[in-house]
Short mmCIF file of C-alpha atoms and ligand atoms in Angstrom, two decimals:
data_model
loop_
_atom_site.label_atom_id
_atom_site.label_comp_id
_atom_site.label_asym_id
_atom_site.label_seq_id
_atom_site.Cartn_x
_atom_site.Cartn_y
_atom_site.Cartn_z
CA UNK A 14 37.24 -12.49 -31.45
CA UNK A 15 38.62 -11.89 -35.12
CA UNK A 16 40.02 -8.75 -35.34
CA UNK A 17 39.76 -7.23 -38.86
CA UNK A 18 42.62 -5.10 -40.37
CA UNK A 19 40.60 -1.93 -40.56
CA UNK A 20 39.70 -2.72 -36.69
CA UNK A 21 43.88 -2.65 -36.16
CA UNK A 22 44.53 0.40 -38.12
CA UNK A 23 42.02 2.29 -35.87
CA UNK A 24 43.30 0.85 -33.08
CA UNK A 25 47.15 1.68 -34.24
CA UNK A 26 45.85 5.38 -34.82
CA UNK A 27 44.05 5.61 -31.33
CA UNK A 28 47.21 4.49 -29.58
CA UNK A 29 49.28 7.25 -31.17
CA UNK A 30 46.81 9.79 -30.12
CA UNK A 31 46.81 8.40 -26.93
CA UNK A 32 50.54 9.42 -26.70
CA UNK A 33 49.78 12.82 -26.88
CA UNK A 34 47.03 13.14 -24.20
CA UNK A 35 47.35 16.40 -22.51
CA UNK A 36 46.58 14.40 -18.96
CA UNK A 37 48.99 15.90 -16.19
CA UNK A 38 46.02 15.89 -13.48
CA UNK A 39 44.52 12.39 -13.89
CA UNK A 40 47.61 10.64 -15.74
CA UNK A 41 44.94 8.55 -17.65
CA UNK A 42 45.77 8.60 -21.31
CA UNK A 43 43.06 8.01 -23.58
CA UNK A 44 43.19 7.97 -27.30
CA UNK A 45 40.56 7.72 -29.76
CA UNK A 46 40.11 7.07 -33.79
CA UNK A 47 37.17 7.58 -35.94
CA UNK A 48 36.61 5.98 -39.57
CA UNK A 49 34.30 8.08 -41.71
CA UNK A 50 32.18 6.15 -44.28
CA UNK A 51 34.68 7.84 -46.93
CA UNK A 52 37.52 5.76 -45.19
CA UNK A 53 39.06 8.13 -43.65
CA UNK A 54 40.63 8.28 -40.24
CA UNK A 55 40.90 11.19 -37.71
CA UNK A 56 41.85 10.88 -34.26
CA UNK A 57 42.10 12.78 -31.12
CA UNK A 58 43.42 12.40 -27.33
CA UNK A 59 41.83 13.89 -24.04
CA UNK A 60 42.94 17.24 -23.20
CA UNK A 61 42.54 18.13 -19.38
CA UNK A 62 42.68 21.94 -17.99
CA UNK A 63 43.49 23.45 -14.79
CA UNK A 64 40.11 24.47 -14.56
CA UNK A 65 38.93 20.91 -14.19
CA UNK A 66 35.33 20.87 -16.03
CA UNK A 67 36.84 21.93 -19.41
CA UNK A 68 38.40 18.54 -19.56
CA UNK A 69 37.47 17.24 -22.96
CA UNK A 70 37.62 13.43 -23.44
CA UNK A 71 39.42 11.69 -26.67
CA UNK A 72 36.61 10.46 -28.46
CA UNK A 73 34.81 14.15 -28.39
CA UNK A 74 38.27 15.45 -29.64
CA UNK A 75 38.48 12.78 -32.46
CA UNK A 76 34.57 13.39 -33.30
CA UNK A 77 35.18 16.99 -33.58
CA UNK A 78 38.35 16.57 -35.40
CA UNK A 79 36.32 14.68 -38.21
CA UNK A 80 33.58 17.04 -38.50
CA UNK A 81 35.89 20.16 -38.65
CA UNK A 82 37.28 18.36 -41.43
CA UNK A 83 33.66 18.08 -43.15
CA UNK A 84 33.11 14.64 -42.14
CA UNK A 85 30.29 13.72 -40.62
CA UNK A 86 29.37 10.06 -41.59
CA UNK A 87 30.79 8.20 -38.93
CA UNK A 88 31.18 4.36 -39.55
CA UNK A 89 33.13 3.45 -36.46
CA UNK A 90 34.92 5.01 -33.20
CA UNK A 91 37.91 3.27 -31.15
CA UNK A 92 38.82 3.96 -27.77
CA UNK A 93 42.29 2.95 -26.53
CA UNK A 94 42.96 3.27 -22.70
CA UNK A 95 43.39 1.54 -19.46
CA UNK A 96 39.95 1.27 -19.20
CA UNK A 97 38.28 1.86 -22.60
CA UNK A 98 34.67 2.85 -21.94
CA UNK A 99 32.89 6.21 -23.31
CA UNK A 100 31.50 8.42 -20.80
CA UNK A 101 27.98 8.95 -21.03
CA UNK A 102 28.58 12.50 -22.50
CA UNK A 103 30.70 11.17 -25.55
CA UNK A 104 28.06 8.29 -25.96
CA UNK A 105 25.77 10.96 -26.42
CA UNK A 106 27.94 12.74 -29.05
CA UNK A 107 28.61 9.45 -30.76
CA UNK A 108 24.94 8.77 -31.35
CA UNK A 109 24.21 12.01 -32.38
CA UNK A 110 26.08 10.82 -35.85
CA UNK A 111 24.05 7.39 -35.87
CA UNK A 112 22.86 4.35 -34.18
CA UNK A 113 24.63 1.82 -36.08
CA UNK A 114 28.15 3.26 -35.32
CA UNK A 115 30.59 0.59 -34.37
CA UNK A 116 32.32 0.93 -30.96
CA UNK A 117 35.74 -0.73 -30.73
CA UNK A 118 36.87 -0.88 -27.20
CA UNK A 119 40.64 -1.38 -26.70
CA UNK A 120 41.49 -1.85 -22.75
CA UNK A 121 45.38 -2.10 -22.03
CA UNK A 122 45.81 -4.56 -19.05
CA UNK A 123 49.21 -5.23 -17.36
CA UNK A 124 52.38 -3.88 -17.59
CA UNK A 125 52.68 -5.06 -21.01
CA UNK A 126 49.74 -3.14 -21.93
CA UNK A 127 48.20 -6.15 -23.82
CA UNK A 128 45.07 -5.43 -25.63
CA UNK A 129 41.60 -6.75 -24.97
CA UNK A 130 39.21 -5.69 -27.58
CA UNK A 131 35.26 -5.67 -27.65
CA UNK A 132 33.14 -3.99 -29.97
CA UNK A 133 29.53 -2.84 -29.78
CA UNK A 134 26.87 -0.87 -31.89
CA UNK A 135 26.66 2.47 -30.06
CA UNK A 136 23.19 1.86 -29.26
CA UNK A 137 24.37 -0.92 -27.17
CA UNK A 138 26.26 1.04 -24.93
CA UNK A 139 23.78 4.01 -24.95
CA UNK A 140 20.03 2.05 -24.80
CA UNK A 141 16.66 4.15 -25.47
CA UNK A 142 19.01 7.10 -26.74
CA UNK A 143 18.18 10.65 -27.56
CA UNK A 144 18.82 11.06 -31.14
CA UNK A 145 17.65 13.90 -33.69
CA UNK A 146 16.15 11.55 -35.96
CA UNK A 147 13.90 9.73 -33.28
CA UNK A 148 13.43 12.97 -31.55
CA UNK A 149 11.98 14.26 -34.68
CA UNK A 150 14.52 17.21 -34.66
CA UNK A 151 16.19 16.10 -37.79
CA UNK A 152 14.49 13.53 -40.82
CA UNK A 153 18.42 12.64 -41.77
CA UNK A 154 21.81 13.46 -40.86
CA UNK A 155 22.96 16.61 -42.60
N1 THU B 211 38.43 10.35 -20.55
C1 THU B 211 38.09 10.19 -21.76
O1 THU B 211 39.07 11.03 -22.60
N2 THU B 211 37.17 9.08 -22.31
C2 THU B 211 36.62 8.37 -21.87
O2 THU B 211 36.01 7.57 -22.37
C3 THU B 211 36.59 8.61 -20.02
C4 THU B 211 37.55 9.57 -19.64
C5 THU B 211 39.49 11.24 -19.81
C6 THU B 211 38.78 12.39 -19.25
C7 THU B 211 39.75 12.68 -18.61
O3 THU B 211 41.03 13.59 -18.73
C8 THU B 211 40.85 11.27 -18.03
O4 THU B 211 40.40 10.67 -19.11
C9 THU B 211 40.20 10.91 -16.64
O5 THU B 211 38.92 11.04 -16.57
#
């Protein structure tokens, strides 16, 4: 698979975020980065809590980081981890911002952390999504 320059940059930023993961309980560090349609990149890591139900995934941290900076138009999201597959909750949050969002998954394999890269549309990872437009809750994304 050919990996484009913008995809490499996203992976690089997600890896940097992964190094900041706060995951003393699972020791499963995940990094994520979001590319907005305006060309900006926002990143996030998973942040755990001793009250386990309060854990937040890297993907949501990255998306919420973008939204907090006034950026809601998301073109792509990248996930980096030992297994890089967004959980169901994160798939739903990604789908909120558009069904055509590209999802770049960089799985780190073996002691060398060799990357395996796969790309999907969010709708492939979350078929038959409950999304605000199909549900008639919004005419377009605000
Ligand atoms: N985690 C993520 O950050 N993203 C995912 O896609 C799946 C899981 C985190 C949550 C928790 O801190 C750790 O990985 C183990 O589940």
